[in-house]
Coordinates of C-alpha atoms in Angstrom, one line a residue:
M1 CA 14.6 -12.2 -23.8
T2 CA 13.0 -10.4 -20.8
R3 CA 14.8 -7.5 -19.1
A4 CA 16.1 -8.4 -15.7
V5 CA 14.3 -6.9 -12.7
P6 CA 16.5 -4.0 -11.4
T7 CA 18.1 -4.3 -8.0
A8 CA 17.5 -1.8 -5.3
I9 CA 18.6 -0.7 -1.9
V10 CA 15.9 0.7 0.4
Y11 CA 16.9 3.6 2.6
C12 CA 15.0 3.6 5.9
E13 CA 17.4 5.1 8.5
G14 CA 15.9 4.9 12.0
N15 CA 12.5 3.8 10.8
F16 CA 12.5 0.2 9.5
G17 CA 9.7 -1.8 11.0
Q18 CA 8.1 1.4 12.3
I19 CA 5.1 3.4 11.0
D20 CA 7.1 6.0 9.1
G21 CA 9.0 3.1 7.5
K22 CA 5.9 1.7 5.9
T23 CA 7.2 2.1 2.3
A24 CA 10.3 0.1 3.1
N25 CA 8.2 -2.5 5.1
G26 CA 6.0 -2.9 2.1
L27 CA 8.8 -3.3 -0.4
V28 CA 10.5 -5.9 1.7
R29 CA 7.3 -7.9 1.9
H30 CA 6.4 -7.6 -1.8
S31 CA 8.0 -6.0 -4.8
Q32 CA 7.5 -6.9 -8.5
A33 CA 9.2 -3.8 -9.9
Y34 CA 12.5 -4.2 -8.0
R35 CA 14.6 -7.0 -6.5
I36 CA 15.4 -5.6 -3.0
V37 CA 18.9 -6.5 -2.0
S38 CA 19.3 -4.7 1.3
V39 CA 17.8 -2.2 3.7
I40 CA 19.7 0.7 5.3
D41 CA 18.9 1.3 9.0
S42 CA 21.9 1.5 11.4
R43 CA 19.7 0.7 14.4
L44 CA 19.1 -2.8 13.1
A45 CA 22.3 -3.5 11.1
G46 CA 23.1 -7.2 11.0
C47 CA 19.4 -8.3 11.3
D48 CA 17.4 -10.0 8.6
S49 CA 14.6 -7.7 7.5
G50 CA 12.0 -10.5 7.4
Q51 CA 12.8 -11.4 10.9
V52 CA 12.3 -7.8 12.0
L53 CA 8.9 -7.5 10.3
D54 CA 7.4 -11.0 10.5
T55 CA 9.8 -13.2 12.5
E56 CA 10.5 -15.1 9.3
S57 CA 13.8 -14.8 7.4
N58 CA 13.7 -13.5 3.9
G59 CA 17.4 -13.2 3.1
I60 CA 17.3 -9.4 2.7
P61 CA 19.8 -8.0 5.2
I62 CA 19.7 -4.7 7.1
V63 CA 23.0 -2.8 6.8
E64 CA 24.7 0.1 8.5
D65 CA 24.8 2.7 5.7
L66 CA 25.0 3.2 2.0
E67 CA 28.7 2.2 1.8
A68 CA 28.0 -1.1 3.5
A69 CA 25.1 -1.7 1.1
V70 CA 27.2 -1.1 -2.0
A71 CA 30.1 -3.1 -0.6
R72 CA 28.0 -6.3 -0.5
D73 CA 28.1 -6.7 -4.3
V74 CA 30.7 -6.4 -7.0
Q75 CA 28.4 -4.0 -8.9
A76 CA 26.4 -1.2 -7.2
P77 CA 22.6 -1.8 -7.1
D78 CA 20.7 -0.1 -9.9
T79 CA 18.5 1.9 -7.6
M80 CA 18.2 3.5 -4.2
I81 CA 14.6 3.8 -3.0
Y82 CA 13.8 6.4 -0.3
G83 CA 11.8 4.1 1.9
M84 CA 10.2 6.4 4.4
A85 CA 7.0 8.4 4.6
P86 CA 7.7 11.0 7.3
S87 CA 4.8 13.2 8.5
T88 CA 6.7 16.2 7.2
E89 CA 6.9 14.6 3.7
K90 CA 10.4 16.1 3.4
M91 CA 13.9 14.8 3.6
S92 CA 16.3 15.7 6.4
P93 CA 19.7 17.3 5.5
A94 CA 21.3 13.9 6.3
D95 CA 19.0 12.1 4.0
R96 CA 19.7 14.5 1.2
Q97 CA 23.4 13.7 1.5
V98 CA 22.7 10.0 1.2
V99 CA 20.6 10.7 -2.0
L100 CA 23.4 12.7 -3.5
K101 CA 26.0 10.0 -2.6
A102 CA 23.8 7.3 -4.2
I103 CA 23.6 9.4 -7.4
A104 CA 27.4 9.8 -7.4
L105 CA 27.7 6.1 -7.2
G106 CA 25.6 5.7 -10.3
M107 CA 22.3 4.7 -8.8
N108 CA 18.9 5.8 -10.0
V109 CA 16.8 7.2 -7.2
V110 CA 13.1 6.5 -6.5
S111 CA 11.1 8.7 -4.0
G112 CA 7.5 8.8 -2.9
L113 CA 7.8 12.2 -1.1
H114 CA 5.6 15.2 -1.9
E115 CA 9.0 17.0 -2.2
Y116 CA 9.8 16.2 -5.9
L117 CA 13.5 15.4 -6.1
G118 CA 13.6 15.8 -9.8
D119 CA 12.6 19.5 -9.4
D120 CA 15.5 20.1 -7.0
P121 CA 18.2 22.0 -8.9
E122 CA 21.1 20.4 -7.1
I123 CA 19.8 16.8 -7.2
S124 CA 18.6 17.0 -10.8
A125 CA 21.9 18.5 -11.9
C126 CA 23.8 15.7 -10.2
A127 CA 21.5 13.1 -11.7
A128 CA 22.1 14.5 -15.2
S129 CA 25.9 14.5 -14.7
A130 CA 25.8 10.9 -13.5
N131 CA 23.4 9.9 -16.3
V132 CA 20.9 8.4 -13.8
T133 CA 17.2 8.9 -13.4
I134 CA 15.1 10.4 -10.6
R135 CA 11.6 8.8 -10.3
D136 CA 9.2 10.9 -8.2
I137 CA 6.3 8.4 -7.7
R138 CA 3.9 11.0 -6.4
K139 CA 4.3 13.5 -9.2
P140 CA 0.9 13.6 -10.9
R141 CA 0.1 13.8 -14.6
P142 CA -0.1 17.3 -16.1
I143 CA -3.4 19.0 -15.3
K144 CA -4.3 19.1 -19.0
D145 CA -4.3 15.3 -19.0
M146 CA -6.4 14.7 -15.9
R147 CA -10.0 13.9 -16.1
L148 CA -13.1 14.4 -14.0
F149 CA -15.4 11.7 -12.8
D150 CA -17.9 10.8 -15.6
G151 CA -19.6 7.6 -14.2
S152 CA -17.9 5.2 -16.6
V153 CA -16.9 3.1 -13.6
S154 CA -20.5 1.8 -13.5
E155 CA -19.8 0.0 -16.8
V156 CA -17.0 -2.0 -15.2
N157 CA -18.1 -5.7 -14.9
A158 CA -15.6 -6.7 -12.2
I159 CA -16.6 -6.8 -8.5
R160 CA -14.9 -3.8 -6.9
I161 CA -13.7 -4.1 -3.3
A162 CA -12.0 -1.3 -1.5
V163 CA -9.7 -2.1 1.4
L164 CA -10.1 0.9 3.8
G165 CA -9.0 1.4 7.4
T166 CA -9.6 3.2 10.7
D167 CA -6.2 5.0 10.4
C168 CA -3.4 5.7 8.1
A169 CA -0.3 3.3 8.0
I170 CA -2.4 0.5 9.3
G171 CA -1.8 -2.3 6.8
K172 CA -4.5 -1.7 4.1
R173 CA -2.0 -2.2 1.2
T174 CA -0.5 -5.3 2.8
T175 CA -4.0 -6.9 3.2
A176 CA -5.0 -6.0 -0.3
T177 CA -1.7 -7.5 -1.7
V178 CA -2.2 -10.7 0.2
L179 CA -5.8 -11.0 -0.9
A180 CA -5.0 -10.3 -4.6
K181 CA -2.4 -13.0 -4.6
A182 CA -4.7 -15.5 -2.9
L183 CA -7.6 -14.8 -5.3
N184 CA -5.4 -15.1 -8.3
A185 CA -4.0 -18.4 -7.0
L186 CA -7.6 -19.7 -6.7
G187 CA -8.1 -18.8 -10.4
I188 CA -10.2 -15.7 -9.7
K189 CA -8.5 -13.1 -11.9
T190 CA -7.8 -10.1 -9.7
V191 CA -6.2 -6.7 -10.2
L192 CA -5.0 -4.5 -7.4
V193 CA -5.3 -0.7 -8.1
G194 CA -2.7 1.2 -6.1
T195 CA -3.6 4.6 -4.7
G196 CA -0.3 5.4 -2.8
Q197 CA 3.4 5.7 -3.4
T198 CA 4.3 2.3 -2.0
G199 CA 1.9 0.3 -4.1
L200 CA 3.2 2.1 -7.2
M201 CA 6.8 1.4 -6.2
Q202 CA 6.0 -2.3 -5.7
G203 CA 4.9 -2.5 -9.3
A204 CA 1.1 -2.0 -9.4
Q205 CA 0.2 -2.0 -13.1
Y206 CA -2.7 0.3 -12.5
G207 CA -2.7 3.1 -10.0
V208 CA -2.5 6.8 -9.1
A209 CA -1.0 8.6 -6.0
L210 CA -4.3 10.2 -5.0
D211 CA -2.9 12.5 -2.3
A212 CA -0.9 14.4 -4.9
V213 CA -3.8 14.9 -7.3
P214 CA -5.9 18.2 -7.1
P215 CA -9.1 17.3 -5.3
Q216 CA -11.5 18.1 -8.2
F217 CA -9.7 15.4 -10.3
C218 CA -9.2 12.7 -7.6
C219 CA -12.5 10.8 -8.3
G220 CA -12.0 11.0 -12.1
E221 CA -8.3 9.9 -12.0
L222 CA -9.2 6.9 -9.9
E223 CA -12.1 6.0 -12.1
R224 CA -9.7 6.3 -15.1
V225 CA -7.3 3.7 -13.8
I226 CA -10.1 1.3 -12.7
V227 CA -11.7 1.5 -16.2
A228 CA -8.2 0.9 -17.7
A229 CA -7.7 -2.1 -15.5
S230 CA -11.1 -3.5 -16.6
R231 CA -10.4 -3.0 -20.2
G232 CA -6.8 -4.1 -20.1
D233 CA -7.1 -7.2 -18.0
D234 CA -10.8 -8.1 -17.9
P235 CA -10.6 -9.2 -14.2
D236 CA -13.2 -10.9 -12.1
V237 CA -12.2 -8.7 -9.1
I238 CA -10.7 -5.2 -8.8
L239 CA -9.2 -4.4 -5.4
I240 CA -8.7 -0.8 -4.5
E241 CA -6.0 0.1 -2.0
G242 CA -7.3 2.5 0.7
Q243 CA -5.7 5.6 2.1
G244 CA -6.1 7.3 5.5
A245 CA -9.5 6.8 7.0
L246 CA -12.9 8.2 6.2
S247 CA -13.3 9.5 9.7
H248 CA -9.8 11.0 9.9
P249 CA -9.9 14.8 9.6
A250 CA -6.4 14.9 8.2
F251 CA -7.3 12.9 5.1
C252 CA -9.7 13.3 2.2
T253 CA -8.5 10.3 0.2
S254 CA -10.9 7.7 1.6
A255 CA -13.9 9.9 0.4
F256 CA -12.4 10.1 -3.1
I257 CA -11.8 6.3 -3.1
L258 CA -15.4 5.6 -2.2
R259 CA -16.7 8.1 -4.7
G260 CA -14.4 7.3 -7.6
S261 CA -14.4 3.5 -7.3
Q262 CA -18.1 3.0 -6.3
P263 CA -17.1 -0.3 -4.6
H264 CA -19.5 -3.1 -4.2
A265 CA -17.9 -3.9 -0.9
V266 CA -15.4 -2.7 1.7
I267 CA -12.9 -4.6 3.9
L268 CA -12.0 -2.6 6.9
Q269 CA -8.5 -2.8 8.5
H270 CA -8.2 -2.0 12.2
A271 CA -5.4 -2.1 14.9
P272 CA -7.1 -2.9 18.2
K273 CA -4.0 -2.0 20.3
R274 CA -3.5 1.4 18.7
A275 CA -4.6 4.0 21.2
H276 CA -4.5 7.1 19.0
R277 CA -4.2 8.1 15.4
C278 CA -0.7 8.1 13.8
D279 CA 1.0 11.4 14.6
F280 CA -2.0 12.7 16.5
P281 CA -1.6 11.7 20.2
D282 CA -4.7 13.6 21.3
M283 CA -6.9 11.9 18.7
R284 CA -8.3 8.6 19.9
M285 CA -8.7 5.7 17.5
P286 CA -12.3 5.1 16.4
E287 CA -14.1 1.8 17.0
P288 CA -14.6 -0.4 13.9
K289 CA -18.4 -0.2 14.4
S290 CA -18.4 3.6 14.0
E291 CA -16.2 3.5 10.9
M292 CA -18.4 0.8 9.4
T293 CA -21.5 2.9 10.0
L294 CA -19.9 6.0 8.5
I295 CA -18.7 4.1 5.4
E296 CA -22.1 2.6 4.7
A297 CA -23.8 6.0 5.3
F298 CA -21.4 7.8 3.0
S299 CA -21.5 5.3 0.1
D300 CA -23.8 2.8 -1.4
T301 CA -21.7 -0.2 -0.2
R302 CA -21.3 -2.7 2.6
V303 CA -18.5 -3.7 4.9
I304 CA -18.1 -7.4 4.4
G305 CA -15.3 -8.0 7.0
I306 CA -12.7 -6.7 9.3
T307 CA -9.0 -7.4 9.0
I308 CA -6.7 -6.8 11.9
N309 CA -3.3 -5.2 12.2
H310 CA -1.7 -7.2 15.1
E311 CA 0.8 -4.6 16.2
S312 CA 1.6 -4.9 19.9
M313 CA -0.6 -7.9 20.3
T314 CA 0.2 -11.4 21.5
D315 CA -1.3 -14.3 19.5
A316 CA -3.8 -14.9 22.4
E317 CA -4.9 -11.3 22.3
L318 CA -5.3 -11.5 18.5
G319 CA -7.4 -14.6 18.8
D320 CA -9.6 -12.9 21.4
A321 CA -10.0 -9.8 19.3
I322 CA -11.0 -11.8 16.2
D323 CA -13.6 -13.7 18.2
S324 CA -15.1 -10.6 20.0
L325 CA -15.2 -8.4 16.9
S326 CA -16.8 -11.1 14.8
R327 CA -19.4 -11.7 17.5
D328 CA -20.1 -8.0 18.1
L329 CA -20.1 -6.8 14.5
G330 CA -21.6 -9.8 12.8
V331 CA -19.0 -10.0 10.1
P332 CA -16.0 -12.3 9.5
V333 CA -12.7 -11.1 11.1
T334 CA -9.2 -12.2 10.3
D335 CA -5.5 -11.2 10.2
A336 CA -4.1 -11.3 6.6
L337 CA -0.5 -12.0 7.9
S338 CA -0.9 -14.4 10.8
R339 CA -4.0 -16.4 10.0
P340 CA -4.6 -18.8 7.1
E341 CA -5.3 -17.0 3.7
M342 CA -8.5 -19.1 3.4
H343 CA -10.1 -17.0 6.1
L344 CA -9.5 -13.9 4.0
L345 CA -10.7 -15.7 0.8
D346 CA -13.9 -16.9 2.5
M347 CA -14.6 -13.3 3.6
V348 CA -14.9 -12.4 -0.1
L349 CA -16.3 -15.7 -1.4
D350 CA -19.1 -15.7 1.2
A351 CA -20.0 -12.1 0.2
F352 CA -19.8 -12.9 -3.5
P353 CA -20.6 -16.7 -3.9
Q354 CA -20.7 -16.3 -7.7
L355 CA -16.9 -16.1 -7.5
R356 CA -16.5 -19.6 -6.0
P357 CA -14.8 -21.9 -8.5
M358 CA -17.2 -24.5 -9.9
P359 CA -16.4 -28.0 -8.7
V360 CA -15.0 -30.3 -11.4
V361 CA -17.3 -33.2 -12.1
A362 CA -15.6 -36.4 -13.4
A363 CA -17.2 -37.8 -16.5
E364 CA -18.9 -41.2 -16.0

């Protein structure tokens, strides 16, 4: 018998479908570790979460509050997931009360904040009293167990592709998830290595929350999980989820990803209608060409294609952007969510033709 996948409510008050709600957005689109039963956001109560994100119903309702979420089922869900990634990386007082209430109702709590809930005296005491667990996704391994980069990633036989971006919260993880699923469906064994809290919450078998690891260990810790994925699954392809942007002064993680994974190729995610970087209104978005140049100068790799985040774009605008970027940059361009998956697959298969499945020849 296999253990049932635990049920979960995702708390995303005031942010579902927005940039700071990217954790909730990702969990609603894809989750192996939890069966998402509802999303809490009073602004959108009564809506279907799939309709809000992708104009396609998924049967996961958005509800008013925790009481409404619990009232939907005879038994309270197993877990409440804190589904936001605020720029402060801390809970508000109101959010804190929701967490305490969920614990009192017998729910485990999962959080991706830099503020570790398990280290909070009040929250940890309540969890112990209620006999529930607190899972701090970003909490790193003890320093004594961390390792430095040693070059063992060069012994990995799988093709390594990093999905990077021109900004944070731009859809890198979503594109990587779609691509991993499509490659596996084609019979090309693919493993996705998570590097952020959402991917780990979704159930990535291999990963590390890089932005919580001391800088001197980041490359080595990423190398460690890539080597583990190679030895554990012997995949044809290893996809590495990107974080931030190499050109973004607020993030160092893209540099660590390029150094630690030593990717054979990069797919670059870009949002053409995004005027400025997230949370930095005075910092203009870079053009894909400049980011490509920077990536290829920084690392011995190549950008094999561009994927688009279609936020604020009409379908006609998206089509024009795909055509113009492909023409100007000389690489394939697609949108992982709104265009056929084969376009994304061809981006990889054209770059690495050895991955193409051999045609079956009928015996005479």
